[in-house]
Amino acid sequence: MPKRVTNVVVIGAGFAGLHCCRGLRNVPVNIALFDRNNYHLFQPLLYQVATAALSPADIAFPIRSIFSGQKNVDCVLSEVTSIDLAKNCINAGDLCIDYDYLVVAAGATHSYFGRDEWEKFAPGLKRVEDAIEIRKRILLAYEEAEHEEDESERRAKLTFVVVGGGPTGVELAGALREIAVEQIQKDYRNIDTSTARVILVEANDRVLKNMHPKLSEKAKEALAKMGVEIRLSGRVTQIDDGGVCVGTERIGANNVFWAAGVKANPLGKSLGVPLDRAGRVDVNADLSIPGYPNAFVIGDLCSIVDKKTNAPVPGLAPAAMQMGDHVAKIIRQEVTGNVKVENRIPFAYWDKGTMATIGKAKAVADIQGWKFSGFIAWCMWSGIHLLFLIGFRSKVIVLINWLWNYWFDSKGARLITGDFKPRITRMRDVTPAEEPYAV
Amino acid sequence: MPKRVTNVVVIGAGFAGLHCCRGLRNVPVNIALFDRNNYHLFQPLLYQVATAALSPADIAFPIRSIFSGQKNVDCVLSEVTSIDLAKNCINAGDLCIDYDYLVVAAGATHSYFGRDEWEKFAPGLKRVEDAIEIRKRILLAYEEAEHEEDESERRAKLTFVVVGGGPTGVELAGALREIAVEQIQKDYRNIDTSTARVILVEANDRVLKNMHPKLSEKAKEALAKMGVEIRLSGRVTQIDDGGVCVGTERIGANNVFWAAGVKANPLGKSLGVPLDRAGRVDVNADLSIPGYPNAFVIGDLCSIVDKKTNAPVPGLAPAAMQMGDHVAKIIRQEVTGNVKVENRIPFAYWDKGTMATIGKAKAVADIQGWKFSGFIAWCMWSGIHLLFLIGFRSKVIVLINWLWNYWFDSKGARLITGDFKPRITRMRDVTPAEEPYAV
């Protein structure tokens, strides 16, 4: 009789799914790893693709390559369309796959808080395609401003609004000011790019609200010093192609970027189990779905309260990795027959700290109660991100790009690709020749 | 009275346009440099983007940065739509610009020899977007083949046909075989990627017909040794979504790439002057348009016979650079009043040689009658391409990527981006568990 093989289906190759699969190496299971992309994306650096510092390939690593040496993983480039928990199967296109264990790590996407019509005016930053779109808009804004006749149109093109003062919003706003002031100024003839306004709108009364108030204050000061205008307790009431309304104030801006809300992947809904307000799945202490001990939800799609702090486990990469490791351990123990389902250990989140970068040589970090800011926090931030980036080649190339940016204030990936139609209405004012060239 | 300024309009920031603008530094002219992209593309390495070895940003450099120190250049991101030689003006969108000198360096695009309907089945390789599309098709072919139930469908997905045996076709075919045999084999579970067929179709009786027959033979041997199937004197009679007809033979293939014909940019037509069969402008010995001594056509868009060899000057980067330098010199001399139009020197092409790479440590080079092949030609090819690549950062990053590919047989930019819908019909054959996980 053929040997019994346990089928594990993992949905999503983000930090959570990746760590779960890695934790199952050398375990006699057959893993089908589904993702709608062929690469694992290192999301914490995605804003650097959006701001032309890095190329997509520098922070995206082929999933197949990650598992080329782990023969029990079968990578499937396909979007899972539905999950049937009762029948222990999932559907992806025309495929229907049975599983013994299911691990859903499908992540999160932007939430426009019910105003989805804002998306086309204010793209968010979750996928490679988003970053390329934002990069295009930033670069195109300067190109058009350079050749724009109308003063107020030019002003709107040179105004960038970032909605959301979390780490992504802070990083994006800082990078936008750096581009304007340090990196492209000498490339333009008709405009002074340093006059570009960057406005960061945050609904709370401080930026980086998940960090210590002291660090929020540090970050705010650093941003203000760079020339970022910060609107705290600011509520966005309208976004259209001409600008943003924050409370009653109208800001004329052609470039609005969304870093405000996240909501769970719609796949969570298809489970038919209770969800929290953001659409995330309320899981048991072992990360399994209530009533389905063989099905787990991990990463940004899962909602669980940290027993130690009584606060929700945050939607951060370290939490996702730890969840992946935890579920891998449970499956490993049960498949090898060492532990029974009733003896599963609960998930315990180890908060290693949080950090955010603000600009060149400027960051804040909150590590186990220790607070760092400025150059030292920036070095820590850089080191940790390089450490966790997959692939030695990527580490080297990202490092070179960073050093380059640091020393030469120059960004390497200033490409406008895809479809675009720039608006060009004026040329440089020059005195024309007295007469055209005579034949 | 304001000082007289001579207006120069340059269309296209390829090798020709770039060299022309650079040659006009420190000359009292006002240059408007039009390009529909914001970057100068190093086209000779574009096939490496298409085959996932490099990122677009590694071989594309912002035009503005190139001229940030040359204040007489105004870069305009806009497509020139028409040229009025009689009125000395050009149109770009809503703009109409007068010029004293015009330099048209708009380059070439693919020619499907009147079968434009083939384009969607067999994309060519001229722009960054083309390279990303070809990369997507290559990577998707393997992803789909890995999970394809039907044997003949799988075969078609693993068959790559390159039409055209010039340098681009040879480089592409070689790289496709290398990917299949050396670089991704261990990443797949259900297919043996080394069984992928790569077929190079060339209408002539040898590949690299612009090089010495000995080198054509060397290249053919090297390709054959790598497993590329070469169809010389092959005429493509049909391309559709299922395959290619070469003469009377039908090849089932889902991946066809076009490296066969080029035709001039349609802008040439709008000049209303005599064109050659490929739509290129027949120019005078000084590269000016007959009847319009203040308007030049240079680069791939120009048709001129080399007086020394009586052969047409080839559409290669060195020729384009030399033409740009030549026209800059003419303008410089006339603007500074040293030389009159009747004393212009004719353009003389200096053939520095031609080279093409075939694969890792394999290339052919024909330098001033000296013939090289194998490792030494490959080193020459690599060195010269690094030398001419713009920007030190790009040189370093391309070098690292090449060394990486050389030592580890691994490509760094294996990303599928943009819209796609993979066809997935089977999973790995595994023995299912005897019973699903019991609650």
mmCIF file of N, CA and C in Angstrom, chain B residues 262-350:
data_model
loop_
_atom_site.group_PDB
_atom_site.id
_atom_site.type_symbol
_atom_site.label_atom_id
_atom_site.label_comp_id
_atom_site.label_asym_id
_atom_site.label_seq_id
_atom_site.Cartn_x
_atom_site.Cartn_y
_atom_site.Cartn_z
ATOM 1 N N VAL B 262 13.023 45.503 -39.199
ATOM 2 C CA VAL B 262 12.791 46.822 -38.629
ATOM 3 C C VAL B 262 12.313 47.754 -39.724
ATOM 4 N N LYS B 263 11.509 48.706 -39.328
ATOM 5 C CA LYS B 263 11.132 49.747 -40.272
ATOM 6 C C LYS B 263 11.310 51.083 -39.568
ATOM 7 N N ALA B 264 11.416 52.130 -40.350
ATOM 8 C CA ALA B 264 11.692 53.436 -39.785
ATOM 9 C C ALA B 264 10.495 53.940 -38.991
ATOM 10 N N ASN B 265 10.754 54.835 -38.060
ATOM 11 C CA ASN B 265 9.697 55.517 -37.332
ATOM 12 C C ASN B 265 8.787 56.235 -38.332
ATOM 13 N N PRO B 266 7.447 56.133 -38.140
ATOM 14 C CA PRO B 266 6.530 56.768 -39.099
ATOM 15 C C PRO B 266 6.737 58.269 -39.247
ATOM 16 N N LEU B 267 7.442 58.879 -38.295
ATOM 17 C CA LEU B 267 7.715 60.307 -38.390
ATOM 18 C C LEU B 267 8.447 60.654 -39.689
ATOM 19 N N GLY B 268 9.266 59.712 -40.189
ATOM 20 C CA GLY B 268 9.990 59.931 -41.426
ATOM 21 C C GLY B 268 9.051 60.279 -42.571
ATOM 22 N N LYS B 269 7.926 59.580 -42.588
ATOM 23 C CA LYS B 269 6.930 59.794 -43.635
ATOM 24 C C LYS B 269 6.394 61.223 -43.616
ATOM 25 N N SER B 270 6.198 61.766 -42.407
ATOM 26 C CA SER B 270 5.586 63.090 -42.282
ATOM 27 C C SER B 270 6.477 64.192 -42.827
ATOM 28 N N LEU B 271 7.732 63.861 -43.148
ATOM 29 C CA LEU B 271 8.633 64.870 -43.698
ATOM 30 C C LEU B 271 8.277 65.219 -45.144
ATOM 31 N N GLY B 272 7.635 64.287 -45.835
ATOM 32 C CA GLY B 272 7.281 64.550 -47.230
ATOM 33 C C GLY B 272 8.474 64.565 -48.159
ATOM 34 N N VAL B 273 9.515 63.819 -47.804
ATOM 35 C CA VAL B 273 10.696 63.736 -48.671
ATOM 36 C C VAL B 273 10.893 62.270 -49.077
ATOM 37 N N PRO B 274 11.748 62.018 -50.103
ATOM 38 C CA PRO B 274 11.906 60.636 -50.574
ATOM 39 C C PRO B 274 12.430 59.705 -49.478
ATOM 40 N N LEU B 275 11.834 58.508 -49.415
ATOM 41 C CA LEU B 275 12.226 57.498 -48.434
ATOM 42 C C LEU B 275 12.709 56.254 -49.162
ATOM 43 N N ASP B 276 13.497 55.437 -48.461
ATOM 44 C CA ASP B 276 13.872 54.161 -49.064
ATOM 45 C C ASP B 276 12.789 53.121 -48.770
ATOM 46 N N ARG B 277 13.026 51.870 -49.150
ATOM 47 C CA ARG B 277 12.017 50.832 -49.039
ATOM 48 C C ARG B 277 11.584 50.583 -47.581
ATOM 49 N N ALA B 278 12.512 50.775 -46.643
ATOM 50 C CA ALA B 278 12.207 50.543 -45.229
ATOM 51 C C ALA B 278 11.656 51.796 -44.546
ATOM 52 N N GLY B 279 11.350 52.830 -45.360
ATOM 53 C CA GLY B 279 10.773 54.045 -44.801
ATOM 54 C C GLY B 279 11.794 55.009 -44.240
ATOM 55 N N ARG B 280 13.088 54.753 -44.501
ATOM 56 C CA ARG B 280 14.132 55.643 -43.998
ATOM 57 C C ARG B 280 14.372 56.791 -44.971
ATOM 58 N N VAL B 281 14.889 57.885 -44.437
ATOM 59 C CA VAL B 281 15.069 59.091 -45.247
ATOM 60 C C VAL B 281 16.434 59.039 -45.942
ATOM 61 N N ASP B 282 16.418 59.199 -47.265
ATOM 62 C CA ASP B 282 17.667 59.299 -48.024
ATOM 63 C C ASP B 282 18.276 60.664 -47.767
ATOM 64 N N VAL B 283 19.422 60.695 -47.135
ATOM 65 C CA VAL B 283 20.017 61.982 -46.765
ATOM 66 C C VAL B 283 21.210 62.323 -47.657
ATOM 67 N N ASN B 284 21.608 63.588 -47.600
ATOM 68 C CA ASN B 284 22.819 64.027 -48.297
ATOM 69 C C ASN B 284 24.053 63.478 -47.591
ATOM 70 N N ALA B 285 25.194 63.722 -48.200
ATOM 71 C CA ALA B 285 26.454 63.231 -47.611
ATOM 72 C C ALA B 285 26.718 63.828 -46.228
ATOM 73 N N ASP B 286 26.188 65.036 -45.956
ATOM 74 C CA ASP B 286 26.385 65.671 -44.645
ATOM 75 C C ASP B 286 25.285 65.294 -43.651
ATOM 76 N N LEU B 287 24.401 64.371 -44.040
ATOM 77 C CA LEU B 287 23.275 63.862 -43.245
ATOM 78 C C LEU B 287 22.075 64.799 -43.227
ATOM 79 N N SER B 288 22.115 65.873 -44.029
ATOM 80 C CA SER B 288 20.955 66.761 -44.095
ATOM 81 C C SER B 288 19.943 66.223 -45.103
ATOM 82 N N ILE B 289 18.701 66.697 -44.955
ATOM 83 C CA ILE B 289 17.644 66.274 -45.856
ATOM 84 C C ILE B 289 17.786 67.065 -47.160
ATOM 85 N N PRO B 290 17.747 66.410 -48.314
ATOM 86 C CA PRO B 290 17.897 67.130 -49.582
ATOM 87 C C PRO B 290 16.940 68.323 -49.664
ATOM 88 N N GLY B 291 17.500 69.500 -49.907
ATOM 89 C CA GLY B 291 16.670 70.704 -50.021
ATOM 90 C C GLY B 291 16.504 71.448 -48.711
ATOM 91 N N TYR B 292 16.891 70.823 -47.600
ATOM 92 C CA TYR B 292 16.750 71.464 -46.286
ATOM 93 C C TYR B 292 18.063 71.350 -45.505
ATOM 94 N N PRO B 293 19.024 72.203 -45.779
ATOM 95 C CA PRO B 293 20.341 72.048 -45.139
ATOM 96 C C PRO B 293 20.320 72.237 -43.625
ATOM 97 N N ASN B 294 19.234 72.814 -43.070
ATOM 98 C CA ASN B 294 19.182 72.985 -41.614
ATOM 99 C C ASN B 294 18.436 71.844 -40.917
ATOM 100 N N ALA B 295 18.091 70.799 -41.697
ATOM 101 C CA ALA B 295 17.377 69.667 -41.095
ATOM 102 C C ALA B 295 18.150 68.379 -41.385
ATOM 103 N N PHE B 296 18.445 67.646 -40.325
ATOM 104 C CA PHE B 296 19.231 66.418 -40.451
ATOM 105 C C PHE B 296 18.409 65.213 -40.008
ATOM 106 N N VAL B 297 18.742 64.080 -40.587
ATOM 107 C CA VAL B 297 18.180 62.823 -40.093
ATOM 108 C C VAL B 297 19.352 61.909 -39.763
ATOM 109 N N ILE B 298 19.363 61.381 -38.534
ATOM 110 C CA ILE B 298 20.487 60.537 -38.116
ATOM 111 C C ILE B 298 19.975 59.280 -37.414
ATOM 112 N N GLY B 299 20.851 58.333 -37.253
ATOM 113 C CA GLY B 299 20.493 57.090 -36.561
ATOM 114 C C GLY B 299 19.748 56.123 -37.462
ATOM 115 N N ASP B 300 18.941 55.262 -36.867
ATOM 116 C CA ASP B 300 18.251 54.203 -37.616
ATOM 117 C C ASP B 300 17.253 54.737 -38.638
ATOM 118 N N LEU B 301 16.886 55.994 -38.506
ATOM 119 C CA LEU B 301 15.887 56.566 -39.412
ATOM 120 C C LEU B 301 16.513 57.056 -40.711
ATOM 121 N N CYS B 302 17.826 57.062 -40.787
ATOM 122 C CA CYS B 302 18.477 57.636 -41.958
ATOM 123 C C CYS B 302 19.071 56.552 -42.853
ATOM 124 N N SER B 303 19.049 56.806 -44.131
ATOM 125 C CA SER B 303 19.571 55.860 -45.106
ATOM 126 C C SER B 303 20.724 56.530 -45.847
ATOM 127 N N ILE B 304 21.901 55.997 -45.707
ATOM 128 C CA ILE B 304 23.060 56.586 -46.365
ATOM 129 C C ILE B 304 24.054 55.480 -46.705
ATOM 130 N N VAL B 305 24.752 55.678 -47.816
ATOM 131 C CA VAL B 305 25.720 54.677 -48.255
ATOM 132 C C VAL B 305 27.114 55.098 -47.807
ATOM 133 N N ASP B 306 27.830 54.160 -47.241
ATOM 134 C CA ASP B 306 29.195 54.418 -46.817
ATOM 135 C C ASP B 306 30.079 54.490 -48.065
ATOM 136 N N LYS B 307 30.731 55.653 -48.256
ATOM 137 C CA LYS B 307 31.490 55.875 -49.491
ATOM 138 C C LYS B 307 32.659 54.899 -49.626
ATOM 139 N N LYS B 308 33.240 54.525 -48.481
ATOM 140 C CA LYS B 308 34.408 53.652 -48.523
ATOM 141 C C LYS B 308 34.057 52.255 -49.011
ATOM 142 N N THR B 309 32.962 51.708 -48.469
ATOM 143 C CA THR B 309 32.635 50.313 -48.752
ATOM 144 C C THR B 309 31.495 50.167 -49.746
ATOM 145 N N ASN B 310 30.846 51.295 -50.062
ATOM 146 C CA ASN B 310 29.684 51.251 -50.946
ATOM 147 C C ASN B 310 28.521 50.451 -50.371
ATOM 148 N N ALA B 311 28.589 50.153 -49.089
ATOM 149 C CA ALA B 311 27.484 49.448 -48.428
ATOM 150 C C ALA B 311 26.697 50.449 -47.585
ATOM 151 N N PRO B 312 25.413 50.162 -47.320
ATOM 152 C CA PRO B 312 24.660 51.079 -46.453
ATOM 153 C C PRO B 312 25.273 51.101 -45.056
ATOM 154 N N VAL B 313 25.306 52.278 -44.458
ATOM 155 C CA VAL B 313 25.755 52.365 -43.062
ATOM 156 C C VAL B 313 24.747 51.590 -42.213
ATOM 157 N N PRO B 314 25.210 50.633 -41.387
ATOM 158 C CA PRO B 314 24.263 49.760 -40.684
ATOM 159 C C PRO B 314 23.534 50.470 -39.542
ATOM 160 N N GLY B 315 22.388 49.935 -39.168
ATOM 161 C CA GLY B 315 21.595 50.506 -38.082
ATOM 162 C C GLY B 315 22.094 50.039 -36.733
ATOM 163 N N LEU B 316 23.306 50.442 -36.384
ATOM 164 C CA LEU B 316 23.933 50.011 -35.143
ATOM 165 C C LEU B 316 24.239 51.220 -34.260
ATOM 166 N N ALA B 317 24.400 50.965 -32.976
ATOM 167 C CA ALA B 317 24.666 52.039 -32.015
ATOM 168 C C ALA B 317 25.899 52.873 -32.392
ATOM 169 N N PRO B 318 27.036 52.251 -32.764
ATOM 170 C CA PRO B 318 28.207 53.089 -33.083
ATOM 171 C C PRO B 318 27.959 54.033 -34.254
ATOM 172 N N ALA B 319 27.250 53.572 -35.271
ATOM 173 C CA ALA B 319 26.928 54.442 -36.406
ATOM 174 C C ALA B 319 26.072 55.610 -35.944
ATOM 175 N N ALA B 320 25.078 55.317 -35.103
ATOM 176 C CA ALA B 320 24.191 56.373 -34.603
ATOM 177 C C ALA B 320 24.982 57.411 -33.811
ATOM 178 N N MET B 321 25.883 56.949 -32.955
ATOM 179 C CA MET B 321 26.704 57.875 -32.161
ATOM 180 C C MET B 321 27.549 58.757 -33.059
ATOM 181 N N GLN B 322 28.172 58.149 -34.058
ATOM 182 C CA GLN B 322 29.027 58.915 -34.966
ATOM 183 C C GLN B 322 28.229 59.958 -35.736
ATOM 184 N N MET B 323 27.009 59.581 -36.130
ATOM 185 C CA MET B 323 26.170 60.546 -36.846
ATOM 186 C C MET B 323 25.813 61.718 -35.937
ATOM 187 N N GLY B 324 25.476 61.417 -34.680
ATOM 188 C CA GLY B 324 25.161 62.477 -33.721
ATOM 189 C C GLY B 324 26.341 63.424 -33.549
ATOM 190 N N ASP B 325 27.529 62.848 -33.413
ATOM 191 C CA ASP B 325 28.734 63.672 -33.269
ATOM 192 C C ASP B 325 28.949 64.547 -34.500
ATOM 193 N N HIS B 326 28.740 63.941 -35.670
ATOM 194 C CA HIS B 326 28.971 64.650 -36.925
ATOM 195 C C HIS B 326 28.060 65.872 -37.054
ATOM 196 N N VAL B 327 26.779 65.673 -36.791
ATOM 197 C CA VAL B 327 25.830 66.785 -36.930
ATOM 198 C C VAL B 327 26.105 67.859 -35.882
ATOM 199 N N ALA B 328 26.451 67.439 -34.682
ATOM 200 C CA ALA B 328 26.792 68.422 -33.641
ATOM 201 C C ALA B 328 27.973 69.286 -34.095
ATOM 202 N N LYS B 329 28.930 68.640 -34.722
ATOM 203 C CA LYS B 329 30.108 69.358 -35.200
ATOM 204 C C LYS B 329 29.725 70.390 -36.265
ATOM 205 N N ILE B 330 28.883 70.002 -37.204
ATOM 206 C CA ILE B 330 28.433 70.923 -38.245
ATOM 207 C C ILE B 330 27.746 72.135 -37.630
ATOM 208 N N ILE B 331 26.805 71.862 -36.719
ATOM 209 C CA ILE B 331 26.050 72.961 -36.101
ATOM 210 C C ILE B 331 26.998 73.863 -35.310
ATOM 211 N N ARG B 332 27.892 73.242 -34.552
ATOM 212 C CA ARG B 332 28.845 73.995 -33.736
ATOM 213 C C ARG B 332 29.676 74.929 -34.617
ATOM 214 N N GLN B 333 30.180 74.382 -35.706
ATOM 215 C CA GLN B 333 31.021 75.181 -36.599
ATOM 216 C C GLN B 333 30.251 76.336 -37.216
ATOM 217 N N GLU B 334 28.996 76.072 -37.582
ATOM 218 C CA GLU B 334 28.233 77.129 -38.253
ATOM 219 C C GLU B 334 27.760 78.191 -37.285
ATOM 220 N N VAL B 335 27.383 77.767 -36.074
ATOM 221 C CA VAL B 335 26.906 78.723 -35.077
ATOM 222 C C VAL B 335 28.037 79.645 -34.641
ATOM 223 N N THR B 336 29.205 79.072 -34.485
ATOM 224 C CA THR B 336 30.332 79.904 -34.061
ATOM 225 C C THR B 336 30.963 80.628 -35.251
ATOM 226 N N GLY B 337 30.386 80.437 -36.434
ATOM 227 C CA GLY B 337 30.779 81.240 -37.593
ATOM 228 C C GLY B 337 32.052 80.813 -38.284
ATOM 229 N N ASN B 338 32.535 79.640 -37.950
ATOM 230 C CA ASN B 338 33.810 79.217 -38.521
ATOM 231 C C ASN B 338 33.680 78.603 -39.913
ATOM 232 N N VAL B 339 32.555 77.922 -40.143
ATOM 233 C CA VAL B 339 32.416 77.187 -41.396
ATOM 234 C C VAL B 339 31.086 77.550 -42.042
ATOM 235 N N LYS B 340 31.095 77.726 -43.320
ATOM 236 C CA LYS B 340 29.862 78.018 -44.050
ATOM 237 C C LYS B 340 29.226 76.719 -44.520
ATOM 238 N N VAL B 341 27.929 76.816 -44.823
ATOM 239 C CA VAL B 341 27.185 75.602 -45.165
ATOM 240 C C VAL B 341 27.763 74.891 -46.386
ATOM 241 N N GLU B 342 28.309 75.667 -47.362
ATOM 242 C CA GLU B 342 28.826 75.023 -48.573
ATOM 243 C C GLU B 342 30.127 74.266 -48.336
ATOM 244 N N ASN B 343 30.714 74.495 -47.162
ATOM 245 C CA ASN B 343 31.985 73.819 -46.866
ATOM 246 C C ASN B 343 31.841 72.642 -45.894
ATOM 247 N N ARG B 344 30.605 72.210 -45.694
ATOM 248 C CA ARG B 344 30.388 71.107 -44.751
ATOM 249 C C ARG B 344 31.137 69.852 -45.186
ATOM 250 N N ILE B 345 31.658 69.147 -44.185
ATOM 251 C CA ILE B 345 32.328 67.884 -44.504
ATOM 252 C C ILE B 345 31.280 66.764 -44.547
ATOM 253 N N PRO B 346 31.500 65.791 -45.446
ATOM 254 C CA PRO B 346 30.562 64.664 -45.509
ATOM 255 C C PRO B 346 30.769 63.726 -44.329
ATOM 256 N N PHE B 347 29.724 62.959 -43.992
ATOM 257 C CA PHE B 347 29.817 61.978 -42.913
ATOM 258 C C PHE B 347 30.624 60.775 -43.383
ATOM 259 N N ALA B 348 31.576 60.352 -42.554
ATOM 260 C CA ALA B 348 32.348 59.153 -42.878
ATOM 261 C C ALA B 348 32.164 58.150 -41.751
ATOM 262 N N TYR B 349 31.681 56.980 -42.082
ATOM 263 C CA TYR B 349 31.420 55.959 -41.061
ATOM 264 C C TYR B 349 32.695 55.201 -40.747
ATOM 265 N N TRP B 350 32.990 55.126 -39.463
ATOM 266 C CA TRP B 350 34.137 54.363 -39.022
ATOM 267 C C TRP B 350 33.621 53.056 -38.420
#
